């Protein structure tokens, strides 16, 4: 192939432990009526191959923005001011948009949306939408096959179509869709929320990606359905060795499926740790307070107090300092550097909490 | 316990007509299908169940937003089931419904002050000055600064909107408040502060709550008793601790098993329930849970198990409970 | 919800809406001040056949028409007619259409359905045909033009309000007001009406333009305001025979209609952008 | 099946709607101060002669009775006889109907075929020069008085440049109609020279008629596309790397059209109204000019016939809109 | 299949929506009657004279009641059959039975069955009472092919349905195509009894084109080779300067006037009427607005016809006199005087505006109202609904003073558009009745002069002009003959040259 950085798929699934995705000091601003909102301000994140990474934080802290930045589908008024996104050794920002759309999005990185209701086009059958995806993103697609504008009217090669159709049925079976054969003809509204979310998972896995970005995939679901979906997603990701960036604000779900968890606060990551460490000995005051505000039997309810900052003129230094009891002068001035506590546990705090195990 | 119940619901049901594309009725959606329970003064009754099981419909039927299709609602001993809109208006101040989505329950074009004054204008004969005083007091009690009075709903955060929603209801000093999912969509920290507020208000105003939620951990933190709903029915009812300690209905058990338990066993390893909630237009015969129930047997398809007492204060609708 | 000041500021900030506003303000000013600005205030009725069809000059800024009247002055006075027709006709259509829309939208029962059907029936007749019939029935006069236009325009308001109210009825804040025990009339007048106000305003503005066009088409067909009223459509119709030689006689009224209708439409579009909640929703909350 | 049911219901609705429409116009036309019978009787007829004729025509009976009579007539498919042309109204209408239909359909096709892509483009380039230019043009299109535009087009294209015919539907006296739609007739006869001639005659009136409609289509499509672009499925498709052109022209467009077709349906009424003016200016032997004349002559039967026709067209257009709706939106929640 | 040069297209302001010769009596659509049909007599020349046509000669009985026409032999209908007396009888019966067009005129003189075929070529009419104008209307008895029409009768309709679309005539042209929405086409009938010269038009097409502007533009583009309607000066100048068309010019007898509703105050007051007559700017209208293309007629009669009192000068534009008359008036003008014009007729509208202008200056309030022709004719029927002043034309239906002063001021026509004044004056009635019963033109002329003097003195109307006729035709068209009743729509003599 002409381009050295283009990887063929299937053959080179990165071995566990390799860095698959690395987000390096990413800054994103949104131009709004009131001014520029610094929604992401130096976010760092690393996902290793085969790992499920949880990204948790309050609503509005920038989780979706981060996911969209990685996928390169930021809204028109957003701008990545600084930082890099490395994916399997490639600088995604350096990649031309067309290559990004053709080779990365939906192919090597796929997406599971939060809202299984709105993310299907209500007017096209599920089958048609699946076929559309596979026409462009099937792992069996030859590299040079009808591209760009010419592909707009191009036919879907017969042989591949048949192979893809088989793969689709297979996949529907693995996500436990009842009656996979009948699925294709139905319209999205004929499925329940849980079924639609399962379809979304199937669509995300069909192109055999290396990374799946799941943006709060279960918040729209009921507890029992959520449990089913989480179980399914975890099983499939693990069995296929796919990395997942799992975005949520629900600590409970994060606990369920993640290997590691990164906490974000107002556009900055504050702590990142393996799941056991994260819940066992949280270091950042924000993480601690977050965990404390979960309702637990026999414990008083405790809120964090204060308000999340406005992103137009965020607090200087550590963005949490206005709400932090431990804040000192330096917290107001400078963002704390990442401190490694070993075992992949990193925290950005000048005054970490020494929690007893 | 010997006090007369504040609210008594008997066999309440609510059916929504199902229409085809031409507006002809072709069936009924049994959103609520024979629900009975009692709420005593000062008590918090939790209603749990998954989306679409009829929780909001129940709350709205109590608040008079939906007319009941059957059954009776006794509030303070009087039957308020079939009363007219005008009669209903006299009950409204005492029995209030607090929306699942408080942001949307406020008129987006009205300032907080105007929204708060509205119930007082309708239900009281207070002068403008007295109203302002009352509003100021309530606002303080829900923990909002007076400066927020001139803001519009969209200028408030989710937690603040919820506080305004509560304040609007509390201006009339109700006796029973139906709280419809008061914490859904909130971040944990905001959720904690709202729950705290609800407790404080309950003490301050001697309120009773009908606490609707799908989050069992929240219910556990707030409620005295819990009723579990499934597909328009109550399938189990018991004091909160009993539910968590010895629930009997398989659906309650599944629900409990579906809540992530941080630090404990992972539900992704243990959870076993399969299938989807039934279509409320065509519920399965017999026990409605049988299509998903791990314990389901042939008899379950034939008999619709009634809610029956299985322990002091505990009732369940399962043949095997 | 934005305050009136915000809306005004935003309108002015949008070049095309500002242009529309400017045109409308100018129209109103011209209509009010016509006797002061007009160079030949008597031109509305006084004809001077000896000076007919003169090209624009210093005395006759826009030239003269077939009767020798000053076109400039007639255009100015015509603004009064145009504005009166637009305001009264659309105003009357509002008075009929909005209440019916509110009632039919609020009462989802047979009454609402019946009212909607009635408005459908009126929609089924092409507006200009009904307008011709009415002005033919009652004789051509400005009052009858207005009557004809409002009789045919109200269903548009009914449809609009009906659809909005139907959607609003299921809005949580309306339901919440019901639950609070707020009387129906208060809900309809204080919650529902203000909420449908912005689409109504937009529709009103566009309707003004539409009405002016239809009125001038009636004038063109000879069924509008009777002579010597300087109605713009009539002026074009009169000037038509002298084209292209006496181009000025059709140009001025043609341009006047074009500008004013465009003004109302631009303003309507601008208002839609500012007022329409669907577009507003795209903006960040805080 | 669903569509068949839809058609049935629509057709069932048509009857009461038409009845109401007829009643309204009936009343309006009967209060016209001039007396068509007197006119018909001739300029020098005596009172007695007039009364006799009035009796003969059944116009002396009470209004409700006349209305009932008319309903009865309608039910028999009889639109009555024109007082002025003395021909059956149906004959008059059907001779002119194809002309109007050809004109309005051509205008509609122009408006839709150009308006939809332009609307999409305007939405895609929202708030950029392309969008602003298109918006100004579309607003201007709405603001142009059609009679003025018609005149200007005639002067320029037919007189100055002599590119296009000035008036009429065809050069020379119209050939005997097959369907009455000259485009179709020319194709059926395989006469392509005539087809060209017919098209040339169609251009100016159709363009004049189409311009306001085009402007409306552009505006509604733009709004619809803008709204659809906000929907989550667009984000999802983008995130999954579906080609951008495909997202817009296949998926977004179809969703936006669901709301635009309703507007296009309403446009038909406006086109029909515009036809009255345009047919007069272009000497188009259609139903609009006929209606205008009929109203001027207080020709009851002709006015009523036109009304019924307009009502039926409205009904049919609504039906088509509903069918389009059903086709575009297979969920069956529409109607 | 005709050579290009021999086809003629005429665009007329009114539609040819029927080709039944007995259905209409208006000047606008006279082309149907003159080209497809023939009568016993026909108006020809300008000033118009009655010429024998299908009839060779006629005899009037001394009592003036019986008219006997001798017909030519060998006159052929388009189907080849011969025109006979029975066809004439049938045609008159049909006119009276159908009750349209000219029937109202015939009904005043003759009853059904009053025509008799003495033999195949002799027809006799017996009048109810002597009438000086009977001969004038004989040309309106357009002869239809009885056998053919009777064959196509349906339900005793006298073949109305059929004849409205088909041809049963003997005229110089034979109908080939008809579309009520467009017009008609006719082919030369080589066997026409009048014979043909060396040049002719093979095919003629008459179509209705409502819009004046479109008609003019069409002429300039050579879409049409002739157009109808009375055009404005400016349009005529435009045609002349364009070079593709000529404008033929001839004396015409159409008069434009304002009818006063004499039954109601304040118009019933002589001085008010005189004031109004003084308040109209005749020169401003005739010279400036109409560019001098017309000629002032001070009386209700066209200047060119006999019976005009030459010494009568009429009224002039003089606001001082108008004010003086108003001062003498007894009636109070407490509400605006209604000036009615004909919708769609620019001249009538402009005249109304100009009259309003003068009245305003004279201190008389007025309002201008437009009515379509059918509406206003209806309004005339009742004095209470008749507008105070109505401005329109009286065309030449037959060339006899009775067409103007006779019908306009006879109490028998009160309430028709001819006498919208509801004018009733026993003295005038006596003069007019007398004039009708005589046959001697010079004697009759005196009576009409006398009557005219009276109505002018009474200011019983306001007479504006007496038109010239301007015929815009293609440059290459020759042989057009204008005579007032034919409006130059008779194409028998026309041909192309160059
Ligand atoms: N297109 C946009 N224009 C302006 N601001 C935006 C835009 N999109 C997002 N934002 C702002 O950026 C911030 C982060 O948004 P984002 O959606 O990434 O948060 P999130 O963490 O995903 O929240 P949630 O949990 O609610 O989904 C929010 O304050 C939001 O208001
Ligand atoms: N106005 C209505 N018309 C028709 N059906 C309705 C209406 N409101 C609710 N339903 C139906 O009734 C059933 C119960 O709805 P309800 O809102 O009470 O559920 P819920 O338990 O509150 O769910 P959630 O957790 O999603 O709020 C659902 O199937 C719903 O679709
Ligand atoms: Mg998000
Ligand atoms: Mg609910």
XYZ file of C-alpha atoms in Angstrom, chain C residues 18-245:
228
model
C -32.485 44.900 10.280
C -33.068 45.790 6.659
C -36.607 44.464 6.897
C -37.217 46.446 10.057
C -35.809 49.541 8.420
C -38.119 49.177 5.435
C -41.162 48.721 7.637
C -40.233 51.659 9.846
C -39.721 53.736 6.723
C -43.095 52.620 5.391
C -44.839 53.616 8.593
C -43.016 56.928 8.663
C -43.903 57.626 5.061
C -47.524 56.739 5.659
C -47.769 58.981 8.660
C -45.850 61.876 7.217
C -47.163 61.642 3.645
C -48.803 65.083 3.618
C -45.553 66.639 4.789
C -43.180 64.835 2.450
C -45.335 64.815 -0.651
C -44.339 67.364 -3.256
C -47.858 67.431 -4.667
C -50.151 66.528 -1.803
C -53.206 67.127 -3.940
C -52.019 64.540 -6.470
C -54.286 61.989 -4.860
C -57.265 63.478 -6.594
C -56.076 66.363 -8.728
C -55.266 65.464 -12.290
C -53.577 67.599 -14.758
C -53.987 65.967 -18.166
C -51.640 68.451 -19.783
C -48.746 67.028 -17.791
C -49.464 63.365 -18.314
C -46.718 60.757 -18.561
C -43.817 63.091 -17.928
C -40.522 61.412 -17.117
C -38.936 61.923 -13.695
C -37.772 65.455 -13.176
C -37.183 67.886 -10.360
C -40.848 68.793 -10.116
C -42.013 65.245 -10.528
C -39.507 63.074 -8.776
C -40.892 59.810 -10.112
C -42.574 61.328 -13.143
C -46.301 61.602 -13.738
C -48.971 59.052 -14.552
C -51.529 58.841 -17.314
C -53.707 61.438 -15.642
C -50.831 63.808 -15.090
C -50.603 63.236 -11.341
C -47.311 63.185 -9.477
C -46.310 59.566 -8.977
C -44.005 60.305 -6.072
C -46.773 61.850 -4.018
C -49.208 59.139 -4.982
C -46.761 56.477 -3.855
C -46.443 58.207 -0.509
C -50.183 58.351 0.002
C -50.467 54.831 -1.326
C -48.367 53.721 1.615
C -51.297 54.676 3.837
C -53.674 52.474 1.905
C -51.219 49.620 1.789
C -50.507 49.832 5.473
C -54.170 50.147 6.369
C -55.089 47.149 4.274
C -52.268 45.063 5.688
C -52.845 45.995 9.303
C -56.608 45.809 9.342
C -56.877 42.705 7.193
C -54.227 40.739 9.043
C -55.477 42.152 12.341
C -58.971 40.924 11.615
C -57.632 37.575 10.448
C -55.775 37.368 13.753
C -58.921 38.163 15.700
C -60.806 35.381 13.961
C -58.065 32.869 13.386
C -56.247 32.873 16.699
C -59.219 32.285 19.008
C -60.529 29.565 16.731
C -57.082 28.018 16.614
C -56.820 28.173 20.398
C -60.205 26.580 20.875
C -59.741 23.904 18.258
C -56.255 23.122 19.489
C -57.230 23.020 23.124
C -60.422 21.011 22.730
C -59.206 17.943 20.954
C -62.800 16.736 20.678
C -65.401 17.035 17.946
C -65.601 20.784 18.402
C -61.910 21.199 17.674
C -62.172 18.853 14.733
C -65.197 20.679 13.333
C -63.547 24.076 13.645
C -60.485 22.749 11.916
C -62.601 21.372 9.097
C -64.262 24.734 8.642
C -60.906 26.394 8.321
C -59.886 23.685 5.859
C -62.874 24.536 3.755
C -61.825 28.144 3.612
C -58.326 27.069 2.726
C -59.692 25.050 -0.148
C -60.798 28.096 -2.087
C -57.911 29.907 -3.679
C -57.621 33.119 -1.770
C -57.713 35.462 -4.685
C -60.795 33.804 -6.097
C -62.725 34.195 -2.881
C -61.438 37.737 -2.626
C -62.605 38.490 -6.156
C -65.980 37.012 -5.352
C -66.348 39.099 -2.229
C -65.226 42.344 -3.724
C -67.435 41.670 -6.707
C -70.329 40.881 -4.410
C -70.016 43.906 -2.220
C -68.531 46.295 -4.723
C -64.948 47.356 -4.976
C -63.797 49.404 -2.046
C -60.931 49.326 0.400
C -63.221 48.032 3.128
C -64.291 45.128 0.981
C -60.756 44.330 -0.017
C -59.913 44.192 3.654
C -62.919 42.037 4.370
C -62.071 39.703 1.533
C -58.483 39.347 2.658
C -59.265 38.729 6.299
C -62.000 36.251 5.467
C -59.503 34.292 3.442
C -56.442 34.701 5.619
C -57.730 33.644 9.014
C -57.488 29.890 8.378
C -53.727 30.248 8.136
C -53.644 31.519 11.693
C -56.046 28.836 12.797
C -53.889 26.106 11.324
C -50.757 27.522 12.839
C -52.194 28.121 16.289
C -53.988 24.804 16.233
C -50.793 22.907 15.514
C -48.840 24.810 18.116
C -51.499 24.388 20.772
C -51.819 20.690 20.039
C -48.120 20.319 20.652
C -48.216 22.564 23.693
C -51.108 20.752 25.309
C -48.807 17.885 26.059
C -45.999 20.087 27.281
C -45.180 19.404 30.859
C -45.581 22.956 32.007
C -49.135 23.109 30.742
C -49.953 19.812 32.411
C -48.283 21.100 35.540
C -50.499 24.153 35.516
C -53.525 21.892 35.224
C -52.258 19.855 38.141
C -51.833 23.014 40.175
C -55.525 23.648 39.697
C -55.109 26.706 37.520
C -58.391 27.521 35.770
C -58.510 26.738 32.077
C -58.955 30.310 30.922
C -55.849 31.302 32.843
C -53.876 28.483 31.274
C -55.005 29.326 27.784
C -54.496 33.044 28.109
C -51.390 33.190 30.287
C -49.472 30.074 29.309
C -50.655 28.895 25.931
C -51.205 32.178 24.160
C -47.835 33.693 25.048
C -46.156 30.483 23.967
C -47.708 30.589 20.526
C -47.122 34.290 20.234
C -43.811 34.067 18.465
C -45.008 31.922 15.578
C -48.038 34.177 15.383
C -45.829 37.232 15.159
C -43.767 35.619 12.453
C -46.861 34.583 10.532
C -48.331 38.047 10.974
C -45.314 39.668 9.499
C -45.237 37.323 6.536
C -48.996 37.602 6.228
C -48.713 41.363 5.941
C -46.511 40.906 2.909
C -48.786 38.278 1.441
C -51.851 40.407 2.024
C -50.274 43.418 0.377
C -49.468 41.309 -2.651
C -52.967 39.920 -2.873
C -54.496 43.350 -2.400
C -52.377 44.713 -5.187
C -53.320 41.772 -7.392
C -56.945 42.695 -6.788
C -56.090 46.273 -7.630
C -54.413 45.008 -10.746
C -57.539 43.123 -11.756
C -59.542 46.278 -11.170
C -61.325 44.982 -8.101
C -59.357 46.767 -5.420
C -59.603 50.239 -4.073
C -61.497 52.433 -6.523
C -59.807 55.315 -8.297
C -58.413 57.793 -7.632
C -57.044 55.961 -4.586
C -53.299 55.663 -5.153
C -53.268 51.943 -4.493
C -50.010 50.521 -5.772
C -51.409 47.495 -7.587
C -53.897 49.713 -9.364
C -51.084 52.093 -10.269
C -49.190 49.266 -11.955
C -52.281 48.127 -13.725
C -52.853 51.642 -15.029
C -49.240 52.058 -16.046
C -49.021 48.760 -17.842
C -50.250 50.083 -21.128
C -47.526 52.656 -21.276
C -44.678 50.206 -20.959
C -41.919 50.211 -21.880
C -42.029 53.810 -23.045
